[in-house]
Structure formats: structure tokens, C-alpha cells
PDB file of C-alpha atoms in Angstrom:
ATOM      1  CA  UNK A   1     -93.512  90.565  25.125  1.00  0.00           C
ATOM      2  CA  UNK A   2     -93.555  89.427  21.574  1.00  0.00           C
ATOM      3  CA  UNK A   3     -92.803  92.858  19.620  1.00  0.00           C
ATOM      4  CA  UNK A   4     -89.853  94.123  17.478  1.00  0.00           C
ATOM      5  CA  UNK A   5     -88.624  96.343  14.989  1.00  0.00           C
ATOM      6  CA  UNK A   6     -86.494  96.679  12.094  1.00  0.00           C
ATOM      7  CA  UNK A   7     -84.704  99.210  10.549  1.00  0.00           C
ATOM      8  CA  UNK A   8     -83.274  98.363   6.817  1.00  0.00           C
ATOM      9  CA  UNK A   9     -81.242 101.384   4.611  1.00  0.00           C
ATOM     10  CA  UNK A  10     -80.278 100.278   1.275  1.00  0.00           C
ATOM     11  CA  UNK A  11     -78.531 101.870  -1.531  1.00  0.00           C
ATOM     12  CA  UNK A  12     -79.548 100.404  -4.736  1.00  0.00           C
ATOM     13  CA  UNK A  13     -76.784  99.554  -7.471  1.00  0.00           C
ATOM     14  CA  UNK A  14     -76.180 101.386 -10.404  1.00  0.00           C
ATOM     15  CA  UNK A  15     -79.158 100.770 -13.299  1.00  0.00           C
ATOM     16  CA  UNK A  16     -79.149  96.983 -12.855  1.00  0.00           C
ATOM     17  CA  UNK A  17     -82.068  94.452 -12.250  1.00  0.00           C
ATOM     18  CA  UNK A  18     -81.069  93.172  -8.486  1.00  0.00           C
ATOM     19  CA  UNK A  19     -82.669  89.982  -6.409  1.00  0.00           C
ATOM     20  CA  UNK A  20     -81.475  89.555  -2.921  1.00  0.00           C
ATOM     21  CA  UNK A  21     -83.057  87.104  -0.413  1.00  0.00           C
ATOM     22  CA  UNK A  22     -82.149  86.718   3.507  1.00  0.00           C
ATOM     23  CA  UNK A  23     -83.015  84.450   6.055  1.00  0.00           C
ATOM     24  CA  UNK A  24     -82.021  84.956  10.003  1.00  0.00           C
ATOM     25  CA  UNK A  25     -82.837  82.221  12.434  1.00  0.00           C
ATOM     26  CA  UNK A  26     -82.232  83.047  16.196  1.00  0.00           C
ATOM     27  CA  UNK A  27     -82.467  81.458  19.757  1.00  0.00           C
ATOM     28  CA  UNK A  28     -86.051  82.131  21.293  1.00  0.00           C
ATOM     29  CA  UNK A  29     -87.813  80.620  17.998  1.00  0.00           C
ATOM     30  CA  UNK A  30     -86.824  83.656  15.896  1.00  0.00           C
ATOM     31  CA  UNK A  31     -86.863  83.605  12.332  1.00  0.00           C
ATOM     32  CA  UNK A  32     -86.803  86.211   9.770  1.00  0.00           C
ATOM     33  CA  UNK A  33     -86.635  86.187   5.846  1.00  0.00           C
ATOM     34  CA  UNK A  34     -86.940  88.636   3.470  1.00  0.00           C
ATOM     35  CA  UNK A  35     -86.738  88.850  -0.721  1.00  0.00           C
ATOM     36  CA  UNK A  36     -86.972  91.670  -2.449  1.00  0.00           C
ATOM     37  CA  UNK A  37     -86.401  91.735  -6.603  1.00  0.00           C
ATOM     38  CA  UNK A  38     -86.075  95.659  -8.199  1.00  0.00           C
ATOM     39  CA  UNK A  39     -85.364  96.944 -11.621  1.00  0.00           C
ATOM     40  CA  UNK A  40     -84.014 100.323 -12.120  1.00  0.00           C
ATOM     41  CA  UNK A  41     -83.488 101.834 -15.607  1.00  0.00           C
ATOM     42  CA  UNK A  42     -82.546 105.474 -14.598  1.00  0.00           C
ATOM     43  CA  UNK A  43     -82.193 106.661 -18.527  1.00  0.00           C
ATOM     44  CA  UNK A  44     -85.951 106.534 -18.646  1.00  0.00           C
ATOM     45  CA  UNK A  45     -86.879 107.002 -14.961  1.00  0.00           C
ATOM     46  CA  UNK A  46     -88.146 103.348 -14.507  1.00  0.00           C
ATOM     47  CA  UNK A  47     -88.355 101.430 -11.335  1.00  0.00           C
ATOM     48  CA  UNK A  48     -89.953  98.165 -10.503  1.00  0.00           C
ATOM     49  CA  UNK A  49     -89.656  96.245  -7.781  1.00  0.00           C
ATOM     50  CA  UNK A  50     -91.255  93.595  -5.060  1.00  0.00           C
ATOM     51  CA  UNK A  51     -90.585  92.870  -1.503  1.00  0.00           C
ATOM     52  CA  UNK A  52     -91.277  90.344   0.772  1.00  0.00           C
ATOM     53  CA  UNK A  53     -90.537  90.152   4.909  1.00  0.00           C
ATOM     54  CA  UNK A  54     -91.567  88.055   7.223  1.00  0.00           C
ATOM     55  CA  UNK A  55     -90.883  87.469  10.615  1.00  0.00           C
ATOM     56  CA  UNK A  56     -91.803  85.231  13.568  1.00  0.00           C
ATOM     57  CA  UNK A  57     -91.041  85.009  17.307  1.00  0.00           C
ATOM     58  CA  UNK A  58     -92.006  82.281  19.541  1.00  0.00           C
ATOM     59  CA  UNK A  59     -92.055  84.760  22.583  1.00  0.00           C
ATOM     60  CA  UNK A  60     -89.795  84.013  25.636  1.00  0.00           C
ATOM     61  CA  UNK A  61     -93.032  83.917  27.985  1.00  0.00           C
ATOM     62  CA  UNK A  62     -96.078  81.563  27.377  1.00  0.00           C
ATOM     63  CA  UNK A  63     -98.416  83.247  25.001  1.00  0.00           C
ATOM     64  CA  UNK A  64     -96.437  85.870  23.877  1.00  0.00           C
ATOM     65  CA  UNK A  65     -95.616  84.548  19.947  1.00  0.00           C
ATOM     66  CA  UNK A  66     -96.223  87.262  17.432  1.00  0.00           C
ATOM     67  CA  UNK A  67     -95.518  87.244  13.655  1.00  0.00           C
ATOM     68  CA  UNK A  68     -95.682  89.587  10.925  1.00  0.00           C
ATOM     69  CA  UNK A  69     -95.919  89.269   6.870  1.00  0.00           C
ATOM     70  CA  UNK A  70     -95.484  91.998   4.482  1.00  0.00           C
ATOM     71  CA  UNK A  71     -95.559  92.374   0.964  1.00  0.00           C
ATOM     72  CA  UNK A  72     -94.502  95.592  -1.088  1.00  0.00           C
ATOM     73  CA  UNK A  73     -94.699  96.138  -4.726  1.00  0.00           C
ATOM     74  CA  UNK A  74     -94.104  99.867  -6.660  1.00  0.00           C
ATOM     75  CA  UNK A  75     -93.830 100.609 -10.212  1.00  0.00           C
ATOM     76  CA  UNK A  76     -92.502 103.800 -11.266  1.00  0.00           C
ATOM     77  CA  UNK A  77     -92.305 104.751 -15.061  1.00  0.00           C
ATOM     78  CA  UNK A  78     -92.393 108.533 -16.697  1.00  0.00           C
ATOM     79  CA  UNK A  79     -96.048 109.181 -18.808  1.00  0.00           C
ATOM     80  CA  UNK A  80     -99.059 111.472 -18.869  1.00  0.00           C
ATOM     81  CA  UNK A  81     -96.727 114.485 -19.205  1.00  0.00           C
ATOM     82  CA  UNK A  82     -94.845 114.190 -16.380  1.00  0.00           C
ATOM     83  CA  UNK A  83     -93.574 110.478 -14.197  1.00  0.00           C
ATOM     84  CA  UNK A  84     -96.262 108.420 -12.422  1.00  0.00           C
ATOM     85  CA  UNK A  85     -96.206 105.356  -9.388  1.00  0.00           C
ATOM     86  CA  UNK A  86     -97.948 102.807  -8.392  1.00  0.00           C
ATOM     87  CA  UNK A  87     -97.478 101.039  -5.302  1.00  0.00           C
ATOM     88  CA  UNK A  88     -99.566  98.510  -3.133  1.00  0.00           C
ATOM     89  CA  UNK A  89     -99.128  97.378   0.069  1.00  0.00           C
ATOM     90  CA  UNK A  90    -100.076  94.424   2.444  1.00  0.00           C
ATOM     91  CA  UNK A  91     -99.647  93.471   5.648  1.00  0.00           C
ATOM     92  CA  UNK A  92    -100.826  90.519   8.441  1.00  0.00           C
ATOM     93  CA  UNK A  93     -99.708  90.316  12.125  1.00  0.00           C
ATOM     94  CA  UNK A  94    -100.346  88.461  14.696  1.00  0.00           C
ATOM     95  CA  UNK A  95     -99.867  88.805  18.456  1.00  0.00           C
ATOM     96  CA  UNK A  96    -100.623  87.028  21.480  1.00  0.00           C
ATOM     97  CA  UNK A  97    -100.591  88.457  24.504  1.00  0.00           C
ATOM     98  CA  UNK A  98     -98.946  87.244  27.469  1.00  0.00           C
ATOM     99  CA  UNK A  99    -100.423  90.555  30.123  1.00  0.00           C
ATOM    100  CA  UNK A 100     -98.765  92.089  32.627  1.00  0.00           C
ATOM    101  CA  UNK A 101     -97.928  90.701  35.194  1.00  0.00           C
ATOM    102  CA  UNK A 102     -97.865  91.893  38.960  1.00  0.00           C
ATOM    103  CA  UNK A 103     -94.536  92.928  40.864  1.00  0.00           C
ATOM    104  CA  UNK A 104     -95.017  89.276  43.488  1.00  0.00           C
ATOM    105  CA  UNK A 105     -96.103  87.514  39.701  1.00  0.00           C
ATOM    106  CA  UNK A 106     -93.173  88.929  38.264  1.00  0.00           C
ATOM    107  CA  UNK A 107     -90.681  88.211  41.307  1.00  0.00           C
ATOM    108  CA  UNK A 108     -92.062  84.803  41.568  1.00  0.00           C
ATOM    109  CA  UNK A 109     -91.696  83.660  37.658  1.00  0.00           C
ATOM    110  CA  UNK A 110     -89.854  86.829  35.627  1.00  0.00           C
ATOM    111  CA  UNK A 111     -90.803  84.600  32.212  1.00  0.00           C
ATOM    112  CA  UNK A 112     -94.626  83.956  33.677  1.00  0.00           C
ATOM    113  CA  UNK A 113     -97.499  84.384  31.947  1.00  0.00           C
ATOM    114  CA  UNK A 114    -100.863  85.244  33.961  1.00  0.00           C
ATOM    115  CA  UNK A 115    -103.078  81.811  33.643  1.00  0.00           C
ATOM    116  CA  UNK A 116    -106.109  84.650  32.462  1.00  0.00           C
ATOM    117  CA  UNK A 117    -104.116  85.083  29.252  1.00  0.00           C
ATOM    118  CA  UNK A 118    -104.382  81.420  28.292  1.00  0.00           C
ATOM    119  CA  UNK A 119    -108.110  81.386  29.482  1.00  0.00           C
ATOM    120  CA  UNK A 120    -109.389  84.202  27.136  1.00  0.00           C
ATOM    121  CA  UNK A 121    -106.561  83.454  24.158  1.00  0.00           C
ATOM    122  CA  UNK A 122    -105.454  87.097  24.487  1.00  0.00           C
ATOM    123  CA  UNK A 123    -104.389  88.357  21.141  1.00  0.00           C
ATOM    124  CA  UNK A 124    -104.570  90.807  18.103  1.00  0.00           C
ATOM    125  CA  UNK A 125    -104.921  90.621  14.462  1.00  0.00           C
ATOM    126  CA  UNK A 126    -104.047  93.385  11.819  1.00  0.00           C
ATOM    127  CA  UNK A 127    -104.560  92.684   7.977  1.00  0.00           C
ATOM    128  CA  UNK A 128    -103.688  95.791   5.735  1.00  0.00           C
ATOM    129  CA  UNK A 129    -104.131  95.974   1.999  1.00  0.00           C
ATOM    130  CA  UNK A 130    -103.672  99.419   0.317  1.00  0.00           C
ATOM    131  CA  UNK A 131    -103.252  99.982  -3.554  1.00  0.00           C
ATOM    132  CA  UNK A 132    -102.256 103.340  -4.604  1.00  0.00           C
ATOM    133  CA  UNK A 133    -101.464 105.590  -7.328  1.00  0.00           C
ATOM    134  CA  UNK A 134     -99.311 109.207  -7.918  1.00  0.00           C
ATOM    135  CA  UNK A 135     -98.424 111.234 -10.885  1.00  0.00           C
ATOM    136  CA  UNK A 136     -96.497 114.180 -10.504  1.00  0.00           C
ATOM    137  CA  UNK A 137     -95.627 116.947 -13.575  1.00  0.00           C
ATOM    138  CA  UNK A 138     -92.226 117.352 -15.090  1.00  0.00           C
ATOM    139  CA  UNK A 139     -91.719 120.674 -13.136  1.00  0.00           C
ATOM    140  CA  UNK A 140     -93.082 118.991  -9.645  1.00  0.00           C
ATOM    141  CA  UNK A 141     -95.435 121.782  -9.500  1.00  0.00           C
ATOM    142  CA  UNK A 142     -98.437 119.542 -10.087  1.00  0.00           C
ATOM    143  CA  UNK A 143     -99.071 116.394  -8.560  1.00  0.00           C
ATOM    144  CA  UNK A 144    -102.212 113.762  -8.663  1.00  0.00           C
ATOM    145  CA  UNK A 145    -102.324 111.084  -5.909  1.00  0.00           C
ATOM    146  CA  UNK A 146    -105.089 108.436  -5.355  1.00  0.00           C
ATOM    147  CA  UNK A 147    -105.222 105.124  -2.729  1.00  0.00           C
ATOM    148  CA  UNK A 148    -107.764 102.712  -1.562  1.00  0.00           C
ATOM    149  CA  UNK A 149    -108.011 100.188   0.990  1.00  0.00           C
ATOM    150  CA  UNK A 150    -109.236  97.530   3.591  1.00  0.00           C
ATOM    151  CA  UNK A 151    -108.027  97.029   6.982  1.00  0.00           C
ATOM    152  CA  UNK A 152    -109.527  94.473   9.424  1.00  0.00           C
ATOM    153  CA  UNK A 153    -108.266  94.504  13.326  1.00  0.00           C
ATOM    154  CA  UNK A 154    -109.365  92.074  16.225  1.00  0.00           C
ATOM    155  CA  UNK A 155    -108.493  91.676  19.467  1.00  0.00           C
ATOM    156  CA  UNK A 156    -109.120  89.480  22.212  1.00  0.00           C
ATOM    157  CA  UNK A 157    -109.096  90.975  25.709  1.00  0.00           C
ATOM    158  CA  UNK A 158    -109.335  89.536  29.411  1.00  0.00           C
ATOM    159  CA  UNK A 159    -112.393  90.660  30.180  1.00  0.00           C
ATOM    160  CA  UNK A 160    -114.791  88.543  32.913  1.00  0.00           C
ATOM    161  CA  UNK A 161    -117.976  87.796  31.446  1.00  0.00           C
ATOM    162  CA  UNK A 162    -119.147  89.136  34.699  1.00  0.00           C
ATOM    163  CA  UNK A 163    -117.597  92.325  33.794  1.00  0.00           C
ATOM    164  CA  UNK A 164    -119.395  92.644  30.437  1.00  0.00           C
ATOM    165  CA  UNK A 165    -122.840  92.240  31.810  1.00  0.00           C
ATOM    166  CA  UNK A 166    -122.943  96.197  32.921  1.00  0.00           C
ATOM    167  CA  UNK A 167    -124.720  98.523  29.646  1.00  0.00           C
ATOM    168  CA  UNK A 168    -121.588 100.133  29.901  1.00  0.00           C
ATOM    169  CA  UNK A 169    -119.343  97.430  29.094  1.00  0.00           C
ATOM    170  CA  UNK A 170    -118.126  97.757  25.485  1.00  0.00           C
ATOM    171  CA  UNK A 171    -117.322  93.568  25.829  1.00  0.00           C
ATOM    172  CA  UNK A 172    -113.925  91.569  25.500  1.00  0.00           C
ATOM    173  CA  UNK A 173    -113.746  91.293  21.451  1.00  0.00           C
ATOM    174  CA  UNK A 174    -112.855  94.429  19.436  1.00  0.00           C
ATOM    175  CA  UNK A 175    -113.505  93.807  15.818  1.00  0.00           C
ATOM    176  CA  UNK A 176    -113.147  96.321  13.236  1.00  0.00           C
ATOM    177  CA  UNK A 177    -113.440  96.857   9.485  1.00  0.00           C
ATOM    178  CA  UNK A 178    -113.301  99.389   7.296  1.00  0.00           C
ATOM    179  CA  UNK A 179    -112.671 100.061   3.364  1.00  0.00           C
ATOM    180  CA  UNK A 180    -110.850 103.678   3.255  1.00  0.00           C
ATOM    181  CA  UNK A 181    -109.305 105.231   0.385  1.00  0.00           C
ATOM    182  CA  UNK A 182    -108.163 109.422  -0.821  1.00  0.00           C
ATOM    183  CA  UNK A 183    -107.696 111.731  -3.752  1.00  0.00           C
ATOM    184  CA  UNK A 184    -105.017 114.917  -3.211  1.00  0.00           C
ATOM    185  CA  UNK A 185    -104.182 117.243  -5.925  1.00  0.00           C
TER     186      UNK A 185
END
């Protein structure tokens, strides 16, 4: 379908501000970019930095694009007695979905989509947004952390009206919000 993943290891240079930006364009209507600025100053245990990725595929099959958008930011500076962060996070994706298809579907058109999946615009949403904060002692034996957050998913299934008509049925849409956020010490 229209999924992926991405692995990225990076070894930052020695006490320097760095900017780096990357774009990848591939066959299928791929396209990635990324950007990420940091500055590390590791006299006084300071680090700042922002990232950026996004990513989109077209899908090989009909109603099966998907993209993805994130954005990462993190401070880190020593304080309060011992060195403290603060990081946020956010995140949108989007997914059609193309369904499965039977074995005869799948011999007859490998790269089909089932006709249902264009009827009901099957797809899913994610939006993410976390802010969060940590503080940990100059001996590491005590350590503060708070976060809060939103997060927002919706989905679009192929489910026959007909179908949803029973009390049981819990109906095609799935839509679901919630704030969310922690305190550890």
C-alpha cells in the first residue's frame, strides 16, 4: 500500500552550529525532504536544534497515496541545579486506503484497487502535537519530567450503510480526540 519507514543515524560535528537540508525525488511520485538546523555548545551543555521531514508517495495502486509531515524542536541548556530540556513535537499523516484485495482481484489486476475504496474515500488521518519538559540533577539521581498534548485520528472505513443500521454497528467513521499530558519524578 502506501506505507514506509525511515531509519536516519547521525553523528553530530564537533561544538559547531550545523544546517543540512535534503530532498529525494523517486519513481512512483515519491518525494522526500528534510531540514534540520542544531547548535551544540558542549562547554556549557547547550543544545538547540529544529527538524523538519516530510514525505509523500503517490501509491503504486489507485487510492493508496499517503504522506507524512513532522516537525521536531529540543532545547537543552544546564539550570535549576542540575541540566534541563525542552522538546515539542508534531506530526500529520495522511493515508488512503486502497483494501485488500481478493486472490481472483489480485490475479486479475496485481496494482487494482477494489472500486468500494473509491466509493467510501477510505482513509486515515493522524495529527500529533506534544510539548514537553525534563530536568534532571547534576548527580542524575533526581529527575523532573512534564508533557502535554492533543492528538486527533479519523478514519474512513468501507462499511455498507446497510451494515451500520444493526445497534451493534459502531458505524464507518472513527473519530477521535483527546488532550493527554504526565508528570514523573
Amino acid at each position: 500500500g502506501a506505507s514506509g519507514a525511515l531509519l536516519r543515524v547521525q553523528t553530530l560535528p564537533e561544538l559547531a552550529p550545523t544546517a543540512q537540508a535534503e530532498t529525494v525525488i523517486a519513481g512512483g511520485d515519491r518525494q522526500r525532504a528534510s531540514a534540520e538546523i542544531a547548535s551544540v555548545d558542549g562547554e556549557r551543555s547547550r543544545y538547540g536544534g529544529v527538524s523538519l521531514l516530510g514525505y509523500r508517495n503517490g501509491g503504486f495502486r489507485p487510492h493508496s497515496r499517503a504522506e507524512r509531515t513532522q516537525l521536531g524542536a529540543r532545547w537543552q541548556q544546564p539550570g535549576l541545579g542540575g541540566s534541563w530540556q525542552l522538546v515539542a513535537h508534531a506530526l500529520h499523516s495522511r493515508a488512503d486506503d486502497p483494501l485488500g484485495l481478493s486472490r481472483a482481484e489480485f490475479l486479475r489486476d496485481p496494482d487494482g484497487t477494489v472500486s468500494i475504496a473509491s466509493s467510501f474515500d477510505t482513509r486515515k488521518s493522524l495529527d500529533h502535537v506534544e510539548l514537553g519538559w525534563h530536568w534532571r540533577s547534576l548527580n542524575g539521581r533526581t529527575s523532573i519530567s512534564s508533557y502535554v498534548g492533543n492528538r486527533q485520528i479519523e478514519q474512513f472505513l468501507a462499511i455498507p450503510a446497510v451494515a451500520q443500521r444493526a445497534p451493534t454497528s459502531a458505524g464507518a467513521v472513527i473519530d477521535l480526540q483527546r488532550d493527554f499530558g504526565g508528570l514523573s519524578f
